[in-house]
Short mmCIF file of C-alpha atoms in Angstrom, two decimals:
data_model
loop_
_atom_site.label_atom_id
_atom_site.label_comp_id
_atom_site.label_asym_id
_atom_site.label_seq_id
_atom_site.Cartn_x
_atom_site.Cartn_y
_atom_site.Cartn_z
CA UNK A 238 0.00 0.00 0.00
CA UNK A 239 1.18 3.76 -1.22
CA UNK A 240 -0.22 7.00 0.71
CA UNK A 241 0.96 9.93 -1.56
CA UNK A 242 2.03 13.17 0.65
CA UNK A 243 1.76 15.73 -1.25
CA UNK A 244 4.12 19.03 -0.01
CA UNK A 245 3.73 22.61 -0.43
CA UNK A 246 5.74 24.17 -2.64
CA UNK A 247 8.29 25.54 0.59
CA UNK A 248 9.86 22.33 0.40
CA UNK A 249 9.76 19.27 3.41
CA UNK A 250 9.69 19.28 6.76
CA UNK A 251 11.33 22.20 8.80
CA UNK A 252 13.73 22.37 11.76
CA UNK A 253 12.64 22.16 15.15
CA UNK A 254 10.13 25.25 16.72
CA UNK A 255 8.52 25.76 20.24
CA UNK A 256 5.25 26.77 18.87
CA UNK A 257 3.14 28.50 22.12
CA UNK A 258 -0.23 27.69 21.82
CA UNK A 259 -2.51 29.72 24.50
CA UNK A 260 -5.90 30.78 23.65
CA UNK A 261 -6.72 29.07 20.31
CA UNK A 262 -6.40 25.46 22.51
CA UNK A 263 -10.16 24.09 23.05
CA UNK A 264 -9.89 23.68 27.21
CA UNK A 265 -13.66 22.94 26.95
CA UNK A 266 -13.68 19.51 29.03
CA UNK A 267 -13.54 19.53 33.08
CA UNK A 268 -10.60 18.49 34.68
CA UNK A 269 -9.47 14.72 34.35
CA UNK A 270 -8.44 14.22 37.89
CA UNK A 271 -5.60 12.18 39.34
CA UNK A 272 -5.65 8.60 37.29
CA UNK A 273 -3.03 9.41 34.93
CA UNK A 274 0.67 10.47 35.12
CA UNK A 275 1.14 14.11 35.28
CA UNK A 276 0.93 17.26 33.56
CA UNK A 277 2.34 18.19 29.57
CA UNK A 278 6.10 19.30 30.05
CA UNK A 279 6.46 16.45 33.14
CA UNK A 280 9.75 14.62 32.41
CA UNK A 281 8.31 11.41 33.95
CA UNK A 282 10.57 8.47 33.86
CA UNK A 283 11.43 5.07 32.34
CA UNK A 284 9.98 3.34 35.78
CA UNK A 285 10.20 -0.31 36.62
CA UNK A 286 8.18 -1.50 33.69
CA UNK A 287 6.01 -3.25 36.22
CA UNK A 288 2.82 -2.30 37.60
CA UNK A 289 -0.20 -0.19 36.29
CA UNK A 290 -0.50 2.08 33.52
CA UNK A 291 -3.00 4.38 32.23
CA UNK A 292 -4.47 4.18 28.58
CA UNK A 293 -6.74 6.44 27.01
CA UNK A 294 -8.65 5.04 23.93
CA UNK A 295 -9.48 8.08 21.50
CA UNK A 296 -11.80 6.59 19.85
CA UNK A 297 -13.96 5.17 22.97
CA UNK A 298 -17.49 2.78 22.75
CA UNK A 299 -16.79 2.42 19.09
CA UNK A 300 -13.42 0.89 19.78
CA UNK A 301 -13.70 0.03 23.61
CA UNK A 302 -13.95 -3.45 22.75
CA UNK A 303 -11.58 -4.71 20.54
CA UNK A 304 -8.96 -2.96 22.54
CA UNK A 305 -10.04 -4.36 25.33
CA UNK A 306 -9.34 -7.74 24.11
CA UNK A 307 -5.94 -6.73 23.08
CA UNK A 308 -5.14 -5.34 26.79
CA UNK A 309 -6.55 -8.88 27.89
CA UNK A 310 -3.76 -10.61 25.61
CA UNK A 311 -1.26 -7.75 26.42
CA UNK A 312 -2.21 -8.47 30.64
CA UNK A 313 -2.08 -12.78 29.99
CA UNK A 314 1.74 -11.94 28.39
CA UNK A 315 3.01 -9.50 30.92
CA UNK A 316 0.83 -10.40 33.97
CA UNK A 317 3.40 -7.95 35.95
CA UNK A 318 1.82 -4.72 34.19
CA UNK A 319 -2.28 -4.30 34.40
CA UNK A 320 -3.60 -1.45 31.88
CA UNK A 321 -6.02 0.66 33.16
CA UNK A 322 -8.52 1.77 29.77
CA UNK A 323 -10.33 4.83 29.61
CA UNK A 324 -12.52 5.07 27.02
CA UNK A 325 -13.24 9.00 25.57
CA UNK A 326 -15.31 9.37 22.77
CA UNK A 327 -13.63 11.00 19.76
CA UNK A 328 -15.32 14.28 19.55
CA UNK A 329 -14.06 14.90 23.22
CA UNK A 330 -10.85 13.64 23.54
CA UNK A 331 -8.71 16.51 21.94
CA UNK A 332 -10.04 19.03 24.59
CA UNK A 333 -10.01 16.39 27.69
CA UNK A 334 -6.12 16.06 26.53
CA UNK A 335 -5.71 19.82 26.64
CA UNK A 336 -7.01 19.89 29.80
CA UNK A 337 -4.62 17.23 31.14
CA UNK A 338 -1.93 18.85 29.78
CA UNK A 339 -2.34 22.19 31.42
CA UNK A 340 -3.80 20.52 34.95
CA UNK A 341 -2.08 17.25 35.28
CA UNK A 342 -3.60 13.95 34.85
CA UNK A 343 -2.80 12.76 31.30
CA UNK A 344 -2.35 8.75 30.99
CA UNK A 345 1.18 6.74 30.46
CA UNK A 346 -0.43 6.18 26.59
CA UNK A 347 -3.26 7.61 24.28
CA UNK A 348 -4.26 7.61 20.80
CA UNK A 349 -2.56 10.12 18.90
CA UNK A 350 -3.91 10.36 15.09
CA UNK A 351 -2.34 12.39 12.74
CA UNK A 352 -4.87 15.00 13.22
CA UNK A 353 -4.45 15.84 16.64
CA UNK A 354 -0.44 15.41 16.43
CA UNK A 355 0.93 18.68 16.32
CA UNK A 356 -0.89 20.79 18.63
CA UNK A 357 -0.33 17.74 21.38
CA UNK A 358 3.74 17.79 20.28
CA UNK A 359 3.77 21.55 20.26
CA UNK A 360 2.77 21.63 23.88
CA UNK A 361 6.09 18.84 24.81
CA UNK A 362 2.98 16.06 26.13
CA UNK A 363 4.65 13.35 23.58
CA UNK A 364 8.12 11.67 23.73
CA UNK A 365 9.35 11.19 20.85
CA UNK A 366 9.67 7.65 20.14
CA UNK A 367 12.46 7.55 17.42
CA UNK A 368 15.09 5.64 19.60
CA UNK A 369 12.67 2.96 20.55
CA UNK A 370 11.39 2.36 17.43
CA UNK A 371 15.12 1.71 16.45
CA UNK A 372 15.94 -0.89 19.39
CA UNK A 373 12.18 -2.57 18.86
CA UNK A 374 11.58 -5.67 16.53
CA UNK A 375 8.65 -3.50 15.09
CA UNK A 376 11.91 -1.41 13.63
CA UNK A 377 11.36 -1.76 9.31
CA UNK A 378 8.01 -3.31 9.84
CA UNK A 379 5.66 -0.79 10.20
CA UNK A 380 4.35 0.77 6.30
CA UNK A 381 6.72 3.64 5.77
CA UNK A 382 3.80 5.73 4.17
CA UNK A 383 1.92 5.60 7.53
CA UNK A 384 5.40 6.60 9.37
CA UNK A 385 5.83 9.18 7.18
CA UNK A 386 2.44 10.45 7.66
CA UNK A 387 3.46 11.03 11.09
CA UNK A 388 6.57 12.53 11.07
CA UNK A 389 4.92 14.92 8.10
CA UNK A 390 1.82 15.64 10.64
CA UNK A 391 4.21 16.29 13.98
CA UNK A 392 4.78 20.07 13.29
CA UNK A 393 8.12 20.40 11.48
CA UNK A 394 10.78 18.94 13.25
CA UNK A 395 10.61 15.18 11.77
CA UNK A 396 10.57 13.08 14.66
CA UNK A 397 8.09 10.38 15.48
CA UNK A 398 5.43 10.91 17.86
CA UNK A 399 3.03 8.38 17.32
CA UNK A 400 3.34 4.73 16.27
CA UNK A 401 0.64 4.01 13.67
CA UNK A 402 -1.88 1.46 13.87
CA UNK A 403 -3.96 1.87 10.92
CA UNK A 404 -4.86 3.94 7.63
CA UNK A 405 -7.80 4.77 7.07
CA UNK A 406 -10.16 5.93 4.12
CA UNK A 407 -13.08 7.89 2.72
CA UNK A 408 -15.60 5.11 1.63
CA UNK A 409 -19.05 5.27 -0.24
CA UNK A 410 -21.16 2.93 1.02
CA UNK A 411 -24.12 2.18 -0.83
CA UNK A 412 -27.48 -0.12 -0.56
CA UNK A 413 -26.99 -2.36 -3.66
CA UNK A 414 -30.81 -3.50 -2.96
CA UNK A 415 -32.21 -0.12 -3.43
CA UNK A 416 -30.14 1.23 -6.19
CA UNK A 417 -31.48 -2.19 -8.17
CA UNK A 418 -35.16 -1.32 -7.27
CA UNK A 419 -34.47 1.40 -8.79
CA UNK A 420 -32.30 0.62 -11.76
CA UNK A 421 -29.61 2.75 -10.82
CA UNK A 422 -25.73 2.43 -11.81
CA UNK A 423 -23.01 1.68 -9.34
CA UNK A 424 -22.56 5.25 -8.07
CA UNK A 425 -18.74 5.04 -9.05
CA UNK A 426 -19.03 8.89 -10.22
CA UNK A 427 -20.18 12.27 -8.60
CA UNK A 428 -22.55 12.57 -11.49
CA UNK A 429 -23.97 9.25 -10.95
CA UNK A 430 -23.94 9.96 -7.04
CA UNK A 431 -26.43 13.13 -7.68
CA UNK A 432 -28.66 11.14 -9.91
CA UNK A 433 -29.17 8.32 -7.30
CA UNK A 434 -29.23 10.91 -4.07
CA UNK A 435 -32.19 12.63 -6.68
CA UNK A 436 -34.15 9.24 -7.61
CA UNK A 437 -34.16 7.31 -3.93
CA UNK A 438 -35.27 10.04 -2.28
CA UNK A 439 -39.31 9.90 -1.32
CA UNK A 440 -39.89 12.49 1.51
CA UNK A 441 -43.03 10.83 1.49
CA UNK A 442 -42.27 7.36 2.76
CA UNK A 443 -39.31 8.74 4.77
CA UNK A 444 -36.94 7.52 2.42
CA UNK A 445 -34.15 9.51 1.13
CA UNK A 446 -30.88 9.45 -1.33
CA UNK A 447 -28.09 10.65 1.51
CA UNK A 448 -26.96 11.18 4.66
CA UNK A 449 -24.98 14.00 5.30
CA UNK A 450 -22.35 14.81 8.04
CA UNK A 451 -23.70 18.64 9.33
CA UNK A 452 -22.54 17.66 13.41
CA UNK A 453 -18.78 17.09 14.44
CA UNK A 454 -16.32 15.94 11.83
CA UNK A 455 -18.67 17.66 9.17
CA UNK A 456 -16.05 19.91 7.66
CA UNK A 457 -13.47 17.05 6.46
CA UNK A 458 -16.23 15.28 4.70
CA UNK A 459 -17.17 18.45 3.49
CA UNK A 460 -13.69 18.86 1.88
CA UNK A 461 -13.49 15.50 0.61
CA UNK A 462 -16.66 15.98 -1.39
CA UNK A 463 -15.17 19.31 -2.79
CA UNK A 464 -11.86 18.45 -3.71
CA UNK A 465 -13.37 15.25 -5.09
CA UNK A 466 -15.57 17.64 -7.22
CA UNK A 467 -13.31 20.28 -8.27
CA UNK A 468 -10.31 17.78 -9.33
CA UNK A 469 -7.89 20.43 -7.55
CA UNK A 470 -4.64 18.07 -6.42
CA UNK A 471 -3.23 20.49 -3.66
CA UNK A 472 -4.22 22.07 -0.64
CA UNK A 473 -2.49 25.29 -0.99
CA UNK A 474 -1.78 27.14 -3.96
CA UNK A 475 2.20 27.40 -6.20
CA UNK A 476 2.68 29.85 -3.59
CA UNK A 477 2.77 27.21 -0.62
CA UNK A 478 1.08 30.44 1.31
CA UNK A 479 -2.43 30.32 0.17
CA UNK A 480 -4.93 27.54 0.40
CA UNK A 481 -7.28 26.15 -2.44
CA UNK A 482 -10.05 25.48 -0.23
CA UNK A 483 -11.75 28.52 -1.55
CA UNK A 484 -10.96 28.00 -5.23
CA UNK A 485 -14.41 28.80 -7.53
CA UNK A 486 -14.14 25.09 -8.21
CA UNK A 487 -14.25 24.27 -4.46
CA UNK A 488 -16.66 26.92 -3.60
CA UNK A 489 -19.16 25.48 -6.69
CA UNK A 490 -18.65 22.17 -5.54
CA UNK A 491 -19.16 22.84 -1.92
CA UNK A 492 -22.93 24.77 -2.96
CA UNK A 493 -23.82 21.65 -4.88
CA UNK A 494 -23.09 19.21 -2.00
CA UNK A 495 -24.76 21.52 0.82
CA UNK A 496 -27.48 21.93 -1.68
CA UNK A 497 -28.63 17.82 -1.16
CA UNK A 498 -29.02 19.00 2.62
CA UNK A 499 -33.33 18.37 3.20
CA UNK A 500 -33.95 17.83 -0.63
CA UNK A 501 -32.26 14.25 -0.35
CA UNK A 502 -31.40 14.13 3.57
CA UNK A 503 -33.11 13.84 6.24
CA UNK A 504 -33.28 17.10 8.23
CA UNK A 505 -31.56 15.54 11.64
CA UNK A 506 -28.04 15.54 9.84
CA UNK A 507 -27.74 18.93 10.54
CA UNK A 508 -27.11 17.83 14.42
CA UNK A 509 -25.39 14.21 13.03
CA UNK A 510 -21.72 13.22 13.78
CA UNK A 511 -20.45 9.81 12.27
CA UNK A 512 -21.77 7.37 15.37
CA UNK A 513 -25.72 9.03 14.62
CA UNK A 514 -25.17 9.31 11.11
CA UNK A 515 -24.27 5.46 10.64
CA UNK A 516 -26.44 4.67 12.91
CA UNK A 517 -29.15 6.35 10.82
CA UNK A 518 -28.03 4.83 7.69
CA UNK A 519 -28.05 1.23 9.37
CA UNK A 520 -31.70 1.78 10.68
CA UNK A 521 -33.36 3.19 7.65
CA UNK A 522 -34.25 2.95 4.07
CA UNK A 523 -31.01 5.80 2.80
CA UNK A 524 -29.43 5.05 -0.46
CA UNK A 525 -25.71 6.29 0.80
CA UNK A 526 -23.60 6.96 2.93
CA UNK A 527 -20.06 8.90 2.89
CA UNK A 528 -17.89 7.54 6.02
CA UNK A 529 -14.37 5.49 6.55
CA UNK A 530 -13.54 2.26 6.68
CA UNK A 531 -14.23 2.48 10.40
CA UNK A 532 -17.79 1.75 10.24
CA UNK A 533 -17.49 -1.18 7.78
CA UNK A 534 -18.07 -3.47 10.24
CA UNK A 535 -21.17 -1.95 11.89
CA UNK A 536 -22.88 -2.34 7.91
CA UNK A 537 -22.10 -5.93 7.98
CA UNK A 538 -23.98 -6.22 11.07
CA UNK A 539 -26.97 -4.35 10.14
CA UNK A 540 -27.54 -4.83 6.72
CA UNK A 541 -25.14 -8.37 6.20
CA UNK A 542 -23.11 -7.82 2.80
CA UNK A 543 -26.08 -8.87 0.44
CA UNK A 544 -27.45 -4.96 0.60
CA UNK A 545 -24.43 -2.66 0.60
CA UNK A 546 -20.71 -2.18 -0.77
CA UNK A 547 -18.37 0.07 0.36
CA UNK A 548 -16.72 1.74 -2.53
CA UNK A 549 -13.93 4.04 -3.01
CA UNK A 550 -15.15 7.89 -3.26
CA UNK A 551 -16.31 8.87 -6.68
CA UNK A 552 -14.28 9.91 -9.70
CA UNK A 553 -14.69 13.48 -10.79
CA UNK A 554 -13.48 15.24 -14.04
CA UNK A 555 -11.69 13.13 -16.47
CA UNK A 556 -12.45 9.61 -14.44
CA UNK A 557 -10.17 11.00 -11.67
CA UNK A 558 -10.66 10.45 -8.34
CA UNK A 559 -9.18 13.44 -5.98
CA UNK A 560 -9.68 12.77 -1.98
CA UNK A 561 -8.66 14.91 1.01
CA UNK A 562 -6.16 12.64 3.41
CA UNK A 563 -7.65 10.64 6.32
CA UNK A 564 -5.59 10.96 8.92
CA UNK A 565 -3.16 7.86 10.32
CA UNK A 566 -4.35 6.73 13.42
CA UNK A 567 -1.51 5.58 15.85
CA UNK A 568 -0.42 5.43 19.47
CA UNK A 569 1.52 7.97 21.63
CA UNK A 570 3.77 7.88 25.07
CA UNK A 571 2.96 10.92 26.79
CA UNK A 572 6.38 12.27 28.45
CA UNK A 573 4.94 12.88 31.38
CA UNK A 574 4.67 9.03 32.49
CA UNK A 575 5.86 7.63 35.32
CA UNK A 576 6.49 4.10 33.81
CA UNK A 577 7.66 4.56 30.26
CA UNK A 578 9.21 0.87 29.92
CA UNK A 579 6.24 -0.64 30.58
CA UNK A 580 3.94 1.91 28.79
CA UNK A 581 6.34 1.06 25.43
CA UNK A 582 6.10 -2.99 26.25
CA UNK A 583 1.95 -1.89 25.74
CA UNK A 584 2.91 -0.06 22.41
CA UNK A 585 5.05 -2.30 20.91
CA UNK A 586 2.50 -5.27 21.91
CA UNK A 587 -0.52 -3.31 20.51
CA UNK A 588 1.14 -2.36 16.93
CA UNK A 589 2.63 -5.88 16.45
CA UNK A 590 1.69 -8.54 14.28
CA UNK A 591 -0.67 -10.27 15.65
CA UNK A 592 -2.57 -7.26 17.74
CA UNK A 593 -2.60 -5.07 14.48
CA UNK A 594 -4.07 -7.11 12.66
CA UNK A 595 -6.91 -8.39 15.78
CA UNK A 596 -7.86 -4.99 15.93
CA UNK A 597 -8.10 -3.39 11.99
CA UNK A 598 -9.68 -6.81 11.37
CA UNK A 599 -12.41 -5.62 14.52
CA UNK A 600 -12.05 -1.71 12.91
CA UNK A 601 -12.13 -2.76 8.96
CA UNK A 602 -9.15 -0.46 8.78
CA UNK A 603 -5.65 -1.12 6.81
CA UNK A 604 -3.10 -2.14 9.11
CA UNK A 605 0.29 -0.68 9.97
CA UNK A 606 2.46 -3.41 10.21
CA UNK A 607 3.39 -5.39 7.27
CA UNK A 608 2.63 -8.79 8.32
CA UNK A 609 -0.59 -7.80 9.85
CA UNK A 610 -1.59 -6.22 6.41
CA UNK A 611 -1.20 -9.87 4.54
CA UNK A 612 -3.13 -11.87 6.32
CA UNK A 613 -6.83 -13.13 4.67
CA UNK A 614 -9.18 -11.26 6.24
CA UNK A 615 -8.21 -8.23 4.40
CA UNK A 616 -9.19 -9.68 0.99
CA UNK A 617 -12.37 -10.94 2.49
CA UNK A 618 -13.35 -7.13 3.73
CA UNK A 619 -14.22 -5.70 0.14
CA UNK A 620 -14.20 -2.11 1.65
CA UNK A 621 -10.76 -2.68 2.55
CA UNK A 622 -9.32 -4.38 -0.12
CA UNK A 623 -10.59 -1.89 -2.62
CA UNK A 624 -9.48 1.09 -0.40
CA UNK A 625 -5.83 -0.49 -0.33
CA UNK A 626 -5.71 -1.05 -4.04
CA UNK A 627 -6.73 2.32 -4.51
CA UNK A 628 -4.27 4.07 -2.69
CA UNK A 629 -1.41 1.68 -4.42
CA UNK A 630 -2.44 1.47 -7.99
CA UNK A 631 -2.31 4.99 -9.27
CA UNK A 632 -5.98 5.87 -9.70
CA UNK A 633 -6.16 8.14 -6.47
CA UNK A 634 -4.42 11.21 -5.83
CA UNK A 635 -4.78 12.13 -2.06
CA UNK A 636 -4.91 16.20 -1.10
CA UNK A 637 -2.61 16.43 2.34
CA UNK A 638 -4.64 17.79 4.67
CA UNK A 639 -2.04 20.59 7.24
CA UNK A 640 -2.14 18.49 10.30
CA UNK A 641 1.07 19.90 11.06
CA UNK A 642 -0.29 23.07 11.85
CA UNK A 643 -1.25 23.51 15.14
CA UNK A 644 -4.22 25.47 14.77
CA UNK A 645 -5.61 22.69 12.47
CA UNK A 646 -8.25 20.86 14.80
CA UNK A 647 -9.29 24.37 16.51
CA UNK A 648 -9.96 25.79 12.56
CA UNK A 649 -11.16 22.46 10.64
CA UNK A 650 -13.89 22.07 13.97
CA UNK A 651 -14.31 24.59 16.45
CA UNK A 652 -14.38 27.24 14.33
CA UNK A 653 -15.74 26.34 11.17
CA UNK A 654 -18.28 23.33 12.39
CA UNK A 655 -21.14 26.00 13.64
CA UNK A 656 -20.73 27.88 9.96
CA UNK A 657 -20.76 24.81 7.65
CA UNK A 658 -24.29 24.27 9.84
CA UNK A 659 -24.87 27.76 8.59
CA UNK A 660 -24.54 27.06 4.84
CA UNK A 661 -26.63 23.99 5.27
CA UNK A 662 -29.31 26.01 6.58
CA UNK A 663 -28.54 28.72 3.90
CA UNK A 664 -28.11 31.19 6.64
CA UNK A 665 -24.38 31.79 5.05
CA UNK A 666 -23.36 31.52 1.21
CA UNK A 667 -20.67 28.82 0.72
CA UNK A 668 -18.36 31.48 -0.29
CA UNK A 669 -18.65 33.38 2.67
CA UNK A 670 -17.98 29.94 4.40
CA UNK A 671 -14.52 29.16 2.62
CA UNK A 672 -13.24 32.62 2.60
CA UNK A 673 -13.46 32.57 5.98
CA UNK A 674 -11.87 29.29 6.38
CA UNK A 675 -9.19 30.41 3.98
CA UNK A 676 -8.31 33.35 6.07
CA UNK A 677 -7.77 31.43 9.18
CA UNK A 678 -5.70 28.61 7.13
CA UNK A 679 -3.32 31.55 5.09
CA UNK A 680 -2.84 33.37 8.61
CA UNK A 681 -1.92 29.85 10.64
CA UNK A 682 0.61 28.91 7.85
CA UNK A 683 2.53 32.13 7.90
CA UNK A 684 2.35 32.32 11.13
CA UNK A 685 3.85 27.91 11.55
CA UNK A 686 6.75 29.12 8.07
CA UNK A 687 7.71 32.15 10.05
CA UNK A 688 8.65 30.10 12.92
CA UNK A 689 10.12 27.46 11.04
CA UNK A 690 12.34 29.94 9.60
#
């Protein structure tokens, strides 16, 4: 498997910066008392590697399980070293982190994704993890794409943060029994995609051709439709100083997608992040469905694989297909721990072989390690196969997202998440929407290439 990272035109990866981050840092949970290790900027140390540690799943209830199971096999193989698991659902755990990090109580391990690196590195929570990668027998086993995604997304200074545990993908899931009621083609094209969200949708009989993402996590689906649309390859411009998201071609495609919102959705997406949007889709009689490979596994449950396929995203102009990056999904040592040879024996157990591919075979995701991403079960998981032979045989080009700015997760949600509401209710023009966006994304980039130098 091949992710493409696509750089700016400044060139790679900088030199080392303290970035400050103050006020644009979402401290919106309450405090996380006492049952982790210590505060961001803590030294901690390597410990015994006995005893407890503290891990905090960042992707809680929809993952709770299978990690639990890998804890169990982690516990049975080091019964000197019991795991405590918190589970925090994903929309919250960026802000209960930032809490942590200013008041003290962050775990010995969390989920770090790619999205959520930089500001988390930027504060000195993470230790870097370079020189136990090096010692470890995961060392030249792990997909170099995915480590590279993380060194790309850690703000600069090219050191690992995060040991990846999965890719994952934008995925079209469709109900193959109602597009053949209704005679439709295999919605392998955005122009095909409008005709069937058009034809399966009777308002009537509560049946409709979409569900779309207007609650948290809205505005990445959002660009994935766009750039999809528009066929645009980068997310900034020559320049490397202005962003694309606010191209005409984005900003026509982005009216056209918001524009399905109540004509061929139901009206509750406006409130719906991915757990109540698949739900929805699940439950009801909706022709499609734009999520990862995440939920793949939820489908199979509802609907078995005689009514759906998970496809990748449509091709736009001239058959190409154009998606926005999904970010790597991986797991971090926060410095701070108190027991950091034990917290890596978790790590290294959780991302090898045999746990990797237990738990993207549980998520439906593509796994990190090499071995892990042989084994059978992948070519049995259509969704997964297909996504992996996208991304390896030439036909996708994948837009970067900036997750190595810091202010990324504060401008692709807090800020711009109530707006893109906005446009769906057509209480803001999409325009207005991405020129705003565009300001904030210009301004955090000159601000992250002064400091790079």
């Amino acid at each position: 498997m091949k992710i493409s990272i696509l750089r700016n035109s400044t060139g790679g990866r900088r030199a080392s910066a303290a970035v400050a981050l103050s006020a644009v840092l979402a401290l919106t949970a309450t405090a996380c008392g006492d049952d982790g290790s210590g505060a961001g900027g803590d030294e901690g140390a390597e410990g015994s590697g006995k005893g407890k540690i503290v891990f905090w799943d960042n992707n809680g209830g929809v993952r709770t399980d299978i990690w639990k199971q890998v804890i169990a096999d982690f516990e049975k193989a080091n019964p000197d070293i019991d795991v405590q698991y918190v589970g925090i659902a994903s929309t919250e755990y960026q802000s209960k982190v930032d809490t942590a990090i200013q008041g003290g109580g962050l775990p010995d391990v969390g989920g770090i994704s790619a999205s959520m690196l930089a500001g988390f590195a930027a504060q000195g929570a993470l230790d870097t993890l370079d020189f136990r990668l090096a010692k470890s027998p995961l060392n030249g086993k792990l997909n170099k794409d995915m480590i590279e995604s993380m060194r790309a997304a850690g703000g600069g200074d090219d050191k690992l943060y995060s040991i990846p545990t999965s890719a994952n993908n934008g995925v079209l899931y469709y109900r193959t029994d109602l597009f053949e009621k209704a005679g439709l083609e295999e919605p392998t094209t955005w122009d095909r995609f409008y005709e069937a969200a058009e034809k399966l949708t009777d308002k009537g009989k509560n049946e409709f051709g979409y569900t779309i993402r207007g609650g948290a996590g809205s505005i990445a689906q959002a660009l994935d439709a766009m750039y999809g649309q528009s066929g645009i390859t980068s997310f900034w411009d020559s320049s490397g100083k202005k962003t694309t998201v606010n191209d005409p071609k984005n900003v026509e495609a982005l009216e056209k997608y918001a524009g399905l919102f109540k004509k061929a959705t139901p009206a509750a997406d406006l409130n719906n992040d991915f757990t109540k949007m698949v739900a929805q889709w699940d439950s009801g009689t909706i022709g499609m469905l734009n999520h990862n490979l995440g939920s793949y596994q939820d489908h199979v449950k509802a609907l078995t694989t005689e009514k759906f396929r998970g496809i990748p995203q449509p091709t736009g102009p001239g058959g190409k297909r154009v998606q926005v990056s999904n970010p790597v999904d991986g797991v971090g040592l926060f410095k701070s721990s108190k027991n950091k040879e034990a917290a890596w024996k978790f790590i290294e157990f959780a991302t090898s072989a045999q746990s990797n591919s237990k738990f993207n075979e549980s998520a439906g995701q593509v796994p990190a390690h090499a071995d892990a991403a042989k084994d059978e079960w992948i070519s049995k998981a259509e969704p997964t196969k297909l996504a992996a032979d996208a991304l390896s045989d030439g036909s996708t080009t994948i837009v970067q997202l900036p997750y190595y700015l810091p202010d990324w997760n504060t401008i692709s949600k807090a800020d711009n998440e109530p707006n893109f509401q906005k446009v769906l209710l057509g209480d803001m023009s999409a325009k207005d929407f991405l020129d705003t966006m565009a300001d904030q994304l210009n301004e955090a980039q000159a601000e992250w290439q002064e400091q790079m130098g």
